[in-house]
Amino acid sequence: MTPQEALQKYFGYSKFRHQQEAIIQHVLNKQDVMALMPTGGGKSLCYQLPAVLLNGLTIVISPLIALMKDQVDSLNVSGIPAAFLNSAQTPEEQRHLVEKLKHNQVKLLYLAPERLFGQENKLVPFLKTLNVVQIAIDEAHCISQWGHDFRPEYLMLAQLKNEFPNVPVIALTATADKLTQKDILEKLNLHRPAVFVSSFNRANITYRVIPKKSSFKQLISFLKERPDESGIIYCLSRKSTEDLAADLKDEGFAAEAYHAGLNNEVKAKNQEAFLRDDVKIIVATIAFGMGINKSNVRYVVHVDLPKNIEGYYQETGRAGRDGLASEALLLYSPGDAGKLQHFARIEGNEEQSRIMLNKLNDMVKYCQLQSCRRQYLMNYFDEAFPPNCGSCDVCLTEFKRFDGTLIAQKALSAVSRLNERFGVNYVIDFLRGSKNEKIREEHKQLKTYGIGADISKVDWQRYIRELVTLDYLLVTGDGYPVLKLTNQSSLVLKGIQKVEFIETQTTEEHHTEAAPPHEAELLSRLKNTRRDIAELENVPAYIIVSDATLLEMATYLPQNLDELRLISGFGDVKLARYGRELLQPVKDYCKAKGLESKIAYKSPKRERKAKTERPARAPRSGTDTRTETFNLYRQGKSAIEIAAARGLSQVTIESHLSHFVQTGDLDVKELVPETKLPVIIEAVENYGAERLAPLKEILGDAYTYGEIKAVISWMNKS
Ligand code: ADP
Ligand code: ZN
């Protein structure tokens, strides 16, 4: 079997991600490897797939029991025999495991490092009697004192290469820090290792920082918008995690606290409840997270300032392992920075204090950025990145300003010429040199008539609103609103006062990129079915199949097992075990709603590519992608169908189509029912066109973003 075939058969994926394929090839060639990949990048597959292909035992060193259990469950569910050895097992269980190992019935054995090399341990001699074909070291940065998760027991792994000189070792970590990487290579004594570094960008995470004002209120409003989603809230102190969890419970949220001071039983209970989605929110100190494999964490909130970028990035990285859109929110107050500075000073260790203060400084800088946060993060980890990611708060809301003095002068002089006796629409028509008979003949003779013809009606509305806000114009009049000059207007007209305008925000692709066209109700039914299966199997729900897999199902509506096989995440065993049960809700739903399979629109390329791996502002040529959409449209496909076929969101497709409304290639009436047209036009005239969201809110559910965009494009058409 080739790696490619095994990928489909055992894991249900059609394509390798990042450098998985090359890494796997190296292991199969018995070479040592160090693989650096961001959280959620797919590190596990790099040793799990060779383990399936190689005829022998793979030993996996992993720091945490919770993590091992999760991985083992997940492998077993996919039909790959895996086991772990830990101190909680009874002698009986251990003997049973040893038997299985002797008979070659286990492919992957998970161990903590101290099990392997702890005192009075006969494990290594025993393992040497087995056919060990690969050793994987997960969370390899734990070996480095420079890292943030140093675990002394990892140092024992230096002996590995001596004990198993001919077995390829693969070290894996999500730590991007150069010093740590160097340390890992040295300490593990890897033999001529091949090093693979993937981009650390987590394109599916949106980064936001907001000023911390009344954090609880801010938090509640954030959480209320995401009632069904799982998230982690990080606090600085143990006490505040408990207080906050209690307060959240009072507000009706399913939240629990987690910190190193809780007793083991409580910790295990809370963690387990979170993994199983019984608890939606974990309020934790940084003690929580490593080894949490939960793939559907939708948000990570920092209510206190993290101490450094490394930690912050690691913590936010726990969101969105499944590749679906996720959020990182940080509440920043300068006061927090002050407090942390105090902690960063270590008595008698100048050097260490200086390093920690510098790191804190970098963290504060991040919070105060006026430029792309993702770029800053990537640069921090020595990775180049373009200045506009399109999915951090700065990129999403940054308004570019430009000198609008000339535009302002045109508007003000028009108002003046018209003797301050006309309303906005008349002034704009006058500026644009409208041939409309409403414009009086005498006005058409004025020099100002038509001086603003180069600017669209919508833009004029915006500029005039802005001039009103800036106090250079006034709207008054009883009954009929009329534009008047203010006592500041002359400053602009004389050129003494400059005016700045905000550039129109390009709304394209920003709004609901996160929402591909899927059947929401079906998705929730599928989640219920999955929960039922998970309860029977006694594993967390996401071990059965990931949220991303269910989302694909709710999008492409597979009707039989052959179609289901095309959904990412269904390997042979999962298909056989859970396929029928998961198909049932889809079939029922489609029957009730008269829907058909859309699997034909699923190109294998989609494989989460569209969302996860595309650098957020990929240099896709704007014209080409639009034309491609347009051609499909001309072939009679609907926006939804094109979205599915192209692996783009419906919103994106609609904005492509709007473009052709503006160029005149497409009649607006093809996209917007005639009855809706005047209503949208009126809304745009009243509220402007620079922000779609408020328009959508005013117009209500019956009007789509696509329709609104199409009308704006049409109004912009000169
Ligand atoms: P990491 O250990 O790097 O944080 P994981 O190994 O947990 O990441 O993988 C994250 C998710 O991505 C898992 O749900 C995994 O099954 C999935 N995954 C891994 N490789 C692929 C692939 N080639 N195609 C699609 N999904 C993948
Ligand atoms: Zn950005």
XYZ file of C-alpha atoms and ligand atoms in Angstrom:
746
model
C 0.000 0.000 0.000
C 1.284 3.478 -0.818
C 1.154 6.280 1.754
C -1.482 7.943 -0.401
C -3.678 4.850 -0.317
C -3.241 4.446 3.414
C -4.197 8.082 3.914
C -7.561 7.455 2.314
C -8.129 3.991 3.695
C -7.257 4.576 7.341
C -7.724 8.291 7.833
C -10.249 9.154 5.162
C -8.289 12.086 3.756
C -7.570 12.587 0.111
C -4.549 14.884 0.313
C -1.493 15.364 2.456
C -1.093 18.641 4.236
C 1.971 20.765 4.727
C 4.994 18.518 4.361
C 3.375 15.372 5.697
C 4.205 13.337 2.632
C 7.909 14.184 2.626
C 8.161 13.622 6.369
C 6.491 10.238 6.077
C 8.780 9.266 3.220
C 11.822 10.050 5.354
C 10.592 7.891 8.193
C 9.846 5.061 5.807
C 13.428 5.409 4.568
C 14.564 4.974 8.184
C 15.884 8.513 8.533
C 15.621 10.699 11.615
C 13.310 13.655 11.291
C 12.368 16.761 13.193
C 9.018 18.173 12.115
C 7.815 21.615 13.140
C 4.209 22.287 12.406
C 1.626 24.556 13.962
C -0.987 23.136 16.281
C -3.653 21.460 14.241
C -1.251 21.112 11.341
C -1.457 17.343 11.379
C 1.666 16.192 13.175
C 0.218 12.947 14.462
C -0.364 11.634 10.995
C 3.368 11.924 10.297
C 4.111 8.970 12.554
C 0.706 7.282 12.590
C 0.710 6.642 8.894
C 4.192 5.050 8.831
C 3.121 3.021 11.851
C 0.306 1.582 9.786
C 2.551 0.843 6.840
C 5.568 -0.540 8.680
C 5.543 -4.064 9.876
C 6.362 -3.648 13.539
C 5.860 -1.499 16.614
C 5.912 2.278 16.798
C 6.700 3.755 20.200
C 5.191 7.162 20.832
C 6.565 9.274 23.658
C 4.006 11.734 24.880
C 4.001 13.906 27.991
C 0.438 13.600 29.166
C -1.883 10.775 29.917
C -4.932 12.669 28.710
C -3.318 13.176 25.358
C -2.353 9.540 25.016
C -5.808 8.327 25.815
C -7.299 10.617 23.249
C -4.931 9.508 20.534
C -5.366 5.860 21.333
C -9.162 6.154 21.276
C -8.975 7.969 18.027
C -6.735 5.348 16.409
C -8.834 2.471 17.635
C -11.969 4.087 16.285
C -10.245 4.150 12.905
C -9.349 0.502 13.189
C -5.670 0.965 13.995
C -4.572 -1.106 17.002
C -2.995 1.227 19.540
C -2.467 1.169 23.293
C -0.855 3.102 26.092
C 0.998 2.107 29.157
C 0.570 4.122 32.307
C 0.745 3.891 36.036
C -3.019 3.907 36.409
C -3.302 0.490 34.790
C -3.695 -2.595 36.955
C -1.008 -5.303 36.826
C -3.604 -7.453 35.090
C -4.117 -4.875 32.344
C -0.384 -4.479 31.960
C 0.187 -8.212 31.598
C -2.544 -8.326 28.981
C -0.856 -5.533 27.072
C 2.525 -7.257 27.221
C 0.969 -10.352 25.681
C -0.504 -8.331 22.862
C 2.832 -6.666 22.237
C 4.611 -10.004 22.107
C 2.152 -11.221 19.529
C 2.574 -8.202 17.325
C -1.001 -7.097 17.891
C -0.257 -3.459 18.619
C 0.872 -0.954 16.024
C 1.387 2.043 18.262
C 2.369 2.079 21.922
C 2.084 5.388 23.780
C 4.362 5.991 26.767
C 5.448 8.772 29.081
C 9.248 9.253 29.027
C 9.699 8.310 32.676
C 8.101 4.929 31.934
C 10.822 4.221 29.464
C 13.877 5.289 31.402
C 12.682 5.605 34.966
C 14.560 3.827 37.724
C 14.309 0.051 38.026
C 12.638 -0.092 34.691
C 12.795 -3.205 32.659
C 10.826 -1.727 29.854
C 13.695 -0.931 27.501
C 15.114 -4.462 27.534
C 11.629 -5.778 26.886
C 10.962 -3.368 24.038
C 14.281 -4.371 22.507
C 12.968 -7.883 22.145
C 10.145 -6.544 20.001
C 10.347 -5.354 16.440
C 10.463 -1.609 17.047
C 10.326 0.186 13.701
C 9.770 3.810 14.647
C 10.043 6.085 17.671
C 7.986 9.254 17.713
C 8.583 12.004 20.249
C 5.568 14.208 20.572
C 5.823 17.691 22.098
C 9.570 17.414 21.664
C 10.115 20.970 22.926
C 9.541 19.630 26.438
C 13.203 18.636 26.337
C 14.374 22.233 26.178
C 14.897 24.501 29.115
C 14.322 27.387 26.718
C 10.844 26.235 25.934
C 7.857 27.088 28.037
C 6.968 23.494 28.881
C 10.252 22.106 30.069
C 9.885 18.616 31.534
C 13.020 17.231 33.113
C 11.960 13.655 32.389
C 12.295 14.430 28.702
C 16.044 14.791 29.192
C 16.205 11.035 29.635
C 15.311 10.656 25.993
C 18.924 11.475 25.145
C 19.573 7.759 25.636
C 17.121 6.693 22.979
C 19.526 6.737 20.098
C 21.984 4.618 22.082
C 19.396 2.036 22.976
C 17.748 1.911 19.556
C 20.478 3.019 17.141
C 18.808 1.663 14.025
C 15.298 2.837 14.647
C 14.270 6.113 12.992
C 13.261 8.794 15.458
C 10.753 11.469 14.561
C 10.592 14.486 16.863
C 7.514 16.686 16.596
C 6.681 20.067 18.015
C 4.568 23.137 17.439
C 7.160 25.407 18.980
C 8.477 27.893 16.508
C 11.246 29.271 18.619
C 14.703 28.804 17.051
C 16.610 28.283 20.259
C 14.295 25.493 21.294
C 14.627 23.819 17.919
C 18.376 23.772 18.174
C 18.126 22.379 21.663
C 15.848 19.546 20.579
C 18.276 18.403 17.900
C 21.241 18.471 20.244
C 19.615 16.834 23.216
C 18.022 14.015 21.260
C 21.234 13.120 19.446
C 19.377 12.623 16.214
C 21.420 11.142 13.422
C 21.701 13.540 10.460
C 18.105 14.615 10.931
C 16.027 16.082 8.154
C 14.275 19.163 9.506
C 10.875 20.152 8.195
C 9.496 23.551 9.064
C 5.958 24.340 8.025
C 4.450 27.776 8.035
C 3.201 28.569 11.493
C 0.391 30.683 10.271
C -2.990 29.583 11.531
C -5.098 31.014 8.774
C -8.372 29.889 10.292
C -7.880 31.867 13.504
C -8.974 35.494 13.626
C -6.975 37.563 16.097
C -8.579 40.396 18.006
C -7.509 42.634 20.846
C -10.020 44.892 22.541
C -9.461 47.397 25.324
C -10.412 45.836 28.625
C -13.098 47.968 30.199
C -15.529 45.898 32.167
C -14.196 42.503 31.342
C -17.083 40.444 32.626
C -19.631 42.335 30.565
C -17.408 42.175 27.523
C -16.940 38.484 28.009
C -20.639 37.809 28.434
C -21.531 39.605 25.258
C -18.854 37.642 23.415
C -20.086 34.334 24.830
C -23.734 35.065 24.222
C -23.019 35.238 20.533
C -21.596 31.736 20.660
C -23.907 29.799 22.932
C -23.296 26.383 21.423
C -19.585 26.563 20.928
C -16.673 25.356 22.992
C -13.983 27.684 24.165
C -11.172 28.279 26.612
C -10.856 31.399 28.723
C -7.402 32.026 30.130
C -6.859 33.984 33.360
C -3.669 34.796 35.147
C -4.469 33.576 38.642
C -5.967 30.407 40.008
C -8.408 32.315 42.110
C -9.743 34.309 39.208
C -10.416 31.150 37.193
C -12.622 29.861 39.988
C -14.380 33.174 40.502
C -14.992 33.669 36.831
C -16.246 30.118 36.311
C -18.680 30.617 39.186
C -19.885 33.928 37.781
C -20.374 32.383 34.371
C -22.361 29.557 35.872
C -24.562 32.122 37.572
C -25.230 33.570 34.163
C -26.285 30.164 32.926
C -23.170 29.104 31.059
C -21.820 25.577 31.285
C -18.375 26.558 32.583
C -15.770 24.958 34.850
C -12.434 26.047 36.231
C -9.080 24.374 35.705
C -5.747 25.126 37.329
C -2.791 23.269 38.747
C -3.971 23.775 42.330
C -7.133 21.743 41.965
C -6.964 18.173 43.100
C -6.412 15.601 40.431
C -9.889 14.238 40.582
C -11.510 17.605 39.940
C -9.039 18.374 37.210
C -9.685 15.105 35.449
C -13.429 15.510 35.828
C -13.509 19.036 34.406
C -11.225 18.184 31.570
C -13.216 15.126 30.667
C -16.486 17.091 30.758
C -14.967 19.644 28.420
C -13.735 16.978 26.014
C -17.178 15.483 25.936
C -18.866 18.818 25.334
C -20.824 18.569 28.582
C -18.985 21.675 29.665
C -18.692 24.264 26.929
C -16.308 26.658 28.592
C -13.141 26.011 30.539
C -11.808 28.907 32.565
C -8.181 28.098 33.105
C -4.689 29.152 33.930
C -2.030 28.256 31.414
C -1.742 24.910 33.166
C -4.621 23.853 30.977
C -4.188 23.006 27.396
C -1.117 21.054 26.583
C -2.292 17.732 25.431
C -5.806 18.921 24.852
C -6.507 17.474 21.513
C -10.071 18.663 21.329
C -10.448 19.725 17.755
C -13.572 21.861 17.954
C -12.434 24.586 20.346
C -13.979 27.569 18.564
C -12.483 30.384 20.584
C -9.762 31.214 23.060
C -10.154 34.312 25.191
C -7.403 35.897 27.263
C -8.998 38.064 29.917
C -5.536 38.872 31.286
C -2.424 39.779 29.392
C -0.221 36.758 28.580
C 3.418 37.003 29.648
C 4.921 36.458 26.248
C 4.115 35.856 22.612
C 5.237 32.224 22.722
C 2.677 31.348 25.348
C -0.022 33.464 23.748
C 0.485 31.830 20.381
C 0.472 28.369 21.845
C -2.700 29.074 23.800
C -4.582 30.690 20.941
C -3.397 27.797 18.795
C -5.677 25.483 20.748
C -8.573 26.965 18.846
C -9.616 25.516 15.527
C -7.560 22.377 15.221
C -10.219 21.084 12.891
C -9.377 23.853 10.465
C -12.706 25.637 10.789
C -12.906 29.355 11.455
C -12.067 30.174 15.067
C -11.344 33.200 17.182
C -8.686 34.484 19.512
C -9.762 37.409 21.647
C -7.559 39.286 24.073
C -8.766 41.891 26.554
C -5.953 44.332 27.004
C -5.414 46.860 29.737
C -2.164 48.744 30.299
C -2.658 48.083 34.010
C -2.133 44.366 33.395
C 1.165 45.117 31.725
C 2.286 47.012 34.810
C 1.363 44.145 37.097
C 3.237 41.626 34.985
C 6.326 43.800 34.872
C 6.418 43.504 38.580
C 6.324 39.697 38.363
C 8.880 39.519 35.603
C 11.648 40.797 37.845
C 13.431 37.938 39.435
C 15.473 38.818 42.469
C 19.168 38.225 41.855
C 18.831 37.120 38.266
C 19.367 40.163 36.106
C 19.826 38.248 32.891
C 16.629 36.237 33.228
C 14.666 39.318 34.329
C 15.827 41.213 31.296
C 14.740 38.440 28.925
C 11.354 38.174 30.542
C 10.790 41.917 30.488
C 11.710 42.054 26.830
C 9.273 39.306 26.057
C 6.565 41.076 27.987
C 7.350 44.205 26.057
C 6.842 42.383 22.784
C 3.496 41.169 24.062
C 2.432 44.702 24.948
C 3.537 45.901 21.533
C 1.335 43.273 19.971
C -1.659 44.612 21.861
C -0.992 48.154 20.745
C -0.400 47.359 17.091
C -1.826 49.563 14.388
C -0.750 47.051 11.773
C -1.578 43.450 10.953
C -1.406 41.272 14.054
C -0.786 38.101 12.108
C 2.165 39.649 10.362
C 3.617 40.659 13.716
C 3.177 37.149 15.092
C 4.714 35.536 12.049
C 7.639 37.952 12.056
C 8.136 37.259 15.722
C 8.716 33.632 14.785
C 11.048 34.671 11.972
C 8.580 34.016 9.260
C 7.935 36.564 6.531
C 4.341 37.557 6.038
C 2.551 40.172 3.918
C 1.132 43.199 5.718
C -2.547 42.476 5.305
C -3.926 39.152 6.444
C -7.545 40.146 6.078
C -8.508 38.295 9.223
C -7.229 40.126 12.256
C -9.061 43.022 13.809
C -6.634 45.558 12.404
C -6.922 44.268 8.863
C -10.656 43.903 9.173
C -11.367 47.362 10.439
C -8.424 49.440 9.482
C -9.666 52.476 7.639
C -7.240 54.030 5.280
C -7.476 57.795 5.187
C -6.845 60.034 2.273
C -6.819 63.743 1.580
C -10.370 64.633 0.628
C -9.995 68.403 0.654
C -10.759 68.786 -3.028
C -13.828 66.586 -2.784
C -14.998 68.530 0.240
C -14.487 71.826 -1.580
C -16.604 70.600 -4.483
C -19.413 69.591 -2.165
C -19.319 72.759 -0.128
C -19.243 75.021 -3.132
C -22.159 73.143 -4.654
C -24.140 73.735 -1.489
C -23.152 77.356 -1.572
C -24.032 77.764 -5.260
C -27.408 76.245 -4.635
C -27.931 78.871 -1.952
C -28.193 76.270 0.795
C -31.714 75.478 -0.211
C -31.534 71.860 -1.406
C -31.354 68.401 0.061
C -28.663 65.758 -0.235
C -30.008 64.018 -3.295
C -30.420 67.178 -5.279
C -26.925 68.347 -4.389
C -25.488 65.034 -5.475
C -27.385 64.953 -8.748
C -26.194 68.491 -9.336
C -22.598 67.574 -8.557
C -22.766 64.594 -10.847
C -24.232 66.654 -13.669
C -27.401 64.601 -13.816
C -29.511 65.113 -16.923
C -32.561 64.532 -14.785
C -35.300 67.072 -15.405
C -35.583 67.562 -11.664
C -32.444 69.662 -11.923
C -33.468 73.157 -12.726
C -32.295 74.636 -16.001
C -30.686 77.616 -14.265
C -28.599 75.260 -12.133
C -27.355 73.452 -15.188
C -25.758 76.699 -16.245
C -23.652 76.992 -13.107
C -19.936 76.207 -13.251
C -20.205 73.776 -10.363
C -22.744 71.667 -12.219
C -21.144 68.315 -12.966
C -17.811 68.939 -11.222
C -18.299 65.742 -9.226
C -19.280 63.473 -12.093
C -16.267 61.234 -11.502
C -17.570 60.157 -8.116
C -20.415 57.661 -7.751
C -23.647 58.563 -6.095
C -23.003 56.186 -3.239
C -19.597 57.690 -2.543
C -21.015 61.184 -2.621
C -23.557 60.180 -0.022
C -20.822 58.914 2.164
C -18.651 62.003 1.772
C -21.523 64.298 2.533
C -22.439 62.324 5.622
C -18.846 62.552 6.683
C -18.815 66.326 6.113
C -21.871 66.591 8.310
C -20.146 64.573 11.016
C -17.077 66.761 10.716
C -19.244 69.861 11.093
C -18.517 71.301 7.681
C -22.127 70.819 6.632
C -25.389 70.959 8.462
C -28.692 69.292 7.717
C -31.610 71.478 8.759
C -34.994 72.572 7.622
C -38.420 71.874 8.899
C -40.101 69.187 6.962
C -37.684 68.976 4.080
C -34.034 68.488 5.103
C -31.703 70.946 3.456
C -27.899 71.118 3.405
C -26.363 74.269 4.809
C -22.834 75.499 5.352
C -21.464 75.937 8.848
C -19.156 78.638 10.112
C -16.257 76.252 9.542
C -17.046 75.622 5.904
C -15.197 78.677 4.685
C -11.941 77.343 6.126
C -12.200 74.371 3.820
C -13.324 76.400 0.847
C -10.381 78.736 1.262
C -8.004 75.822 1.571
C -6.963 76.667 5.128
C -8.418 73.499 6.575
C -7.658 70.099 5.110
C -10.265 67.321 5.161
C -9.522 63.619 5.488
C -11.881 60.887 4.358
C -11.866 57.198 5.083
C -11.412 54.941 2.100
C -14.255 52.614 1.413
C -13.665 49.331 3.089
C -13.598 46.497 0.645
C -16.223 44.263 2.038
C -15.387 41.467 -0.320
C -14.745 38.172 1.412
C -14.799 39.701 4.856
C -18.235 39.124 6.137
C -19.225 35.573 6.373
C -16.303 33.707 4.909
C -16.809 31.466 7.917
C -20.161 30.247 6.718
C -20.153 28.020 3.664
C -23.605 27.120 2.419
C -24.623 24.292 4.671
C -27.864 23.069 6.186
C -27.669 24.335 9.755
C -30.519 22.271 11.055
C -29.078 19.125 9.568
C -25.713 19.914 11.105
C -27.247 20.047 14.524
C -29.061 16.746 13.931
C -25.792 15.189 12.821
C -24.152 16.407 16.003
C -26.876 14.707 17.997
C -26.381 11.449 16.164
C -22.649 11.711 16.707
C -23.172 12.345 20.400
C -25.307 9.217 20.661
C -22.621 7.144 18.965
C -19.912 8.658 21.149
C -21.818 7.833 24.299
C -22.138 4.231 23.257
C -18.451 4.045 22.409
C -17.522 5.935 25.546
C -15.270 8.448 23.806
C -15.532 12.205 23.223
C -17.704 13.108 20.265
C -14.933 14.553 18.108
C -13.123 11.218 18.208
C -15.947 9.688 16.182
C -15.719 12.302 13.441
C -14.667 15.935 13.562
C -16.902 18.981 13.271
C -15.289 19.659 9.918
C -16.483 16.279 8.677
C -20.053 16.914 9.838
C -19.975 20.323 8.234
C -19.005 18.790 4.924
C -21.838 16.307 5.267
C -24.328 19.079 5.928
C -22.993 20.880 2.878
C -22.742 18.115 0.293
C -25.601 15.937 1.538
C -24.214 12.479 0.700
C -26.959 9.912 0.099
C -25.072 6.619 0.248
C -21.826 5.095 1.451
C -20.028 5.720 -1.818
C -20.817 9.373 -1.599
C -19.964 9.466 2.072
C -16.519 8.124 1.258
C -15.847 11.383 -0.561
C -16.385 13.355 2.639
C -13.081 14.189 4.296
C -12.502 12.150 7.451
C -14.110 8.834 6.515
C -11.603 6.060 6.257
C -12.741 2.500 5.595
C -13.271 1.543 9.198
C -15.179 4.654 10.185
C -17.277 4.298 7.104
C -18.157 0.735 7.969
C -18.769 1.440 11.643
C -20.614 4.730 11.624
C -21.444 5.403 7.994
C -24.987 4.136 7.951
C -25.942 5.704 11.214
C -24.603 9.100 10.197
C -26.171 8.903 6.742
C -29.647 8.394 8.100
C -30.236 11.945 9.321
C -28.963 13.285 6.004
C -31.312 11.109 4.015
C -34.273 11.907 6.251
C -33.563 15.575 6.089
C -33.178 15.653 2.328
C -36.356 13.705 1.848
C -38.328 16.053 4.072
C -36.933 19.127 2.358
C -36.827 17.807 -1.175
C -33.061 18.224 -1.378
C -30.599 16.207 -3.417
C -26.989 15.229 -3.036
C -24.517 17.977 -3.863
C -21.539 15.685 -3.749
C -20.837 16.374 -7.417
C -19.761 19.854 -6.420
C -17.184 18.607 -4.016
C -13.823 18.635 -5.679
C -11.187 16.624 -3.864
C -9.065 19.740 -3.886
C -11.382 21.281 -1.382
C -9.918 19.238 1.436
C -10.030 22.223 3.786
C -7.622 23.968 1.468
C -9.899 26.821 0.742
C -10.025 27.794 4.373
C -6.976 26.560 6.097
C -4.030 26.670 3.871
C -4.674 29.585 1.658
C -2.600 32.446 2.984
C -5.400 34.761 4.000
C -4.824 37.168 1.157
C -3.582 34.796 -1.442
C -2.273 36.340 -4.607
C -5.134 34.930 -6.533
C -5.686 37.101 -9.486
C -8.912 38.961 -8.878
C -10.031 39.010 -12.464
C -9.429 35.361 -13.135
C -11.280 34.064 -10.171
C -14.203 36.379 -10.927
C -14.296 35.334 -14.542
C -14.277 31.715 -13.543
C -17.304 32.347 -11.370
C -19.001 34.283 -14.123
C -18.490 31.507 -16.633
C -20.053 28.984 -14.297
C -22.922 31.363 -13.746
C -23.430 31.671 -17.455
C -23.595 27.885 -17.634
C -26.686 28.120 -15.474
C -25.268 27.346 -12.039
C -26.561 29.119 -8.963
C -24.311 30.959 -6.534
C -24.605 28.113 -4.041
C -23.617 25.574 -6.626
C -20.683 27.635 -7.787
C -19.574 28.099 -4.189
C -19.646 24.369 -3.625
C -17.913 23.609 -6.887
C -15.159 26.123 -6.334
C -14.660 25.565 -2.621
C -15.366 29.227 -1.919
C -18.043 30.742 0.230
C -21.316 31.820 -1.229
C -20.576 35.373 -0.112
C -17.429 35.395 -2.184
C -19.232 34.076 -5.239
C -21.919 36.702 -4.870
C -19.377 39.431 -4.648
C -17.774 38.119 -7.828
C -21.123 38.303 -9.562
C -21.744 41.816 -8.238
C -18.577 42.869 -9.952
C -20.156 42.008 -13.287
C -23.218 44.011 -12.409
C -20.970 47.006 -12.039
C -19.215 46.358 -15.335
C -22.578 46.052 -16.987
C -22.142 42.436 -18.076
C -24.870 41.260 -15.797
C -28.283 42.764 -15.257
C -28.934 43.471 -11.612
C -32.381 41.959 -12.025
C -30.796 38.585 -12.613
C -29.536 38.650 -9.053
C -32.202 40.663 -7.261
C -35.973 40.254 -7.561
C -37.555 43.404 -8.893
C -39.692 43.924 -5.833
C -36.655 44.041 -3.596
C -34.764 46.524 -5.697
C -36.380 49.795 -4.570
C -36.252 48.748 -0.938
C -32.524 48.085 -1.074
C -31.882 51.288 -2.994
C -33.701 53.269 -0.387
C -31.761 51.666 2.427
C -28.469 52.392 0.676
C -29.443 55.976 0.038
C -30.346 56.483 3.635
C -27.541 54.623 5.312
C -24.714 54.612 2.837
C -22.933 51.684 1.288
C -19.627 51.447 3.049
C -20.756 48.927 5.619
C -22.871 45.991 4.624
C -23.652 44.604 8.040
C -25.859 47.493 9.205
C -27.717 47.436 5.898
C -28.353 43.772 6.253
C -29.635 44.344 9.735
C -32.063 47.026 8.582
C -33.294 44.998 5.652
C -33.735 41.805 7.569
C -33.469 38.132 6.754
C -35.395 38.311 3.529
C -32.506 40.188 1.947
C -29.155 38.530 1.383
C -25.698 40.046 1.405
C -25.455 39.035 -2.214
C -28.540 41.011 -3.164
C -27.403 44.068 -1.266
C -23.979 43.915 -2.850
C -25.455 43.530 -6.309
C -27.601 46.626 -5.856
C -24.668 48.668 -4.584
C -22.601 47.618 -7.575
C -25.443 48.593 -9.802
C -25.753 51.997 -8.127
C -22.014 52.465 -8.506
C -22.224 51.747 -12.179
C -21.721 55.042 -13.900
P -1.274 18.543 15.643
O -0.848 17.370 16.433
O -0.262 18.991 14.656
O -1.771 19.671 16.490
P -3.263 16.779 14.706
O -2.349 15.693 14.349
O -4.094 16.639 15.928
O -2.503 18.141 14.750
O -4.212 17.054 13.460
C -5.208 18.035 13.476
C -6.426 17.579 12.699
O -6.138 17.547 11.312
C -6.858 16.186 13.073
O -8.265 16.178 13.149
C -6.359 15.343 11.913
O -7.110 14.190 11.735
C -6.500 16.288 10.751
N -5.607 15.976 9.631
C -4.322 15.578 9.687
N -3.811 15.402 8.452
C -4.796 15.693 7.579
C -4.899 15.685 6.142
N -3.871 15.338 5.370
N -6.074 16.041 5.600
C -7.110 16.394 6.381
N -7.091 16.418 7.726
C -5.954 16.073 8.331
Zn -4.041 41.119 9.743
